[in-house]
XYZ file of C-alpha atoms in Angstrom:
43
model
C 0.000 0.000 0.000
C 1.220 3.199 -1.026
C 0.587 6.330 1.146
C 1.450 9.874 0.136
C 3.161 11.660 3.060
C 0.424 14.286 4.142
C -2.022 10.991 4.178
C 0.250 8.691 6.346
C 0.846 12.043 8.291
C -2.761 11.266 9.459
C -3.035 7.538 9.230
C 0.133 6.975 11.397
C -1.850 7.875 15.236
C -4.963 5.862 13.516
C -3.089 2.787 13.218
C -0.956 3.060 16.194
C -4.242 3.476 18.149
C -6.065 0.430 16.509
C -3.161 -1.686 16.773
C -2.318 -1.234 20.593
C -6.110 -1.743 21.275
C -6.784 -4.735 19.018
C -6.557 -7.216 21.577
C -6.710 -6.623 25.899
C -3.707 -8.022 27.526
C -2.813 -6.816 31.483
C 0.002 -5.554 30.477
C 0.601 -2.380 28.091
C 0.802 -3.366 23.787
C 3.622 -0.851 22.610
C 3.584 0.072 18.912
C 5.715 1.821 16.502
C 4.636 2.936 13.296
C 7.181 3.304 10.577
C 7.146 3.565 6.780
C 9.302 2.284 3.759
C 9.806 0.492 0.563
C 10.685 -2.164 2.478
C 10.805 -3.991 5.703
C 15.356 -3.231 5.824
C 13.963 0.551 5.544
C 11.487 0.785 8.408
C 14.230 -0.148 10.984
């Protein structure tokens, strides 16, 4: 999925948010959102 930067801009918090709250543990889900062409780019 391609996402130009003033969209992921305002996807990034929306995902984070969905992702950290997708399942209920006891203890906290940390996420971090990142973009690249690939997965050696996001890091």
């Amino acid at each position: 999925m391609v996402a130009q930067a003033a969209e992921w801009e305002e996807l990034q918090p929306q995902i984070k948010t969905a992702m950290e709250s997708a399942v209920e543990l006891t203890v906290p889900l940390l996420v971090e959102v990142r973009s690249g062409q690939n997965w050696m780019e996001t890091k």
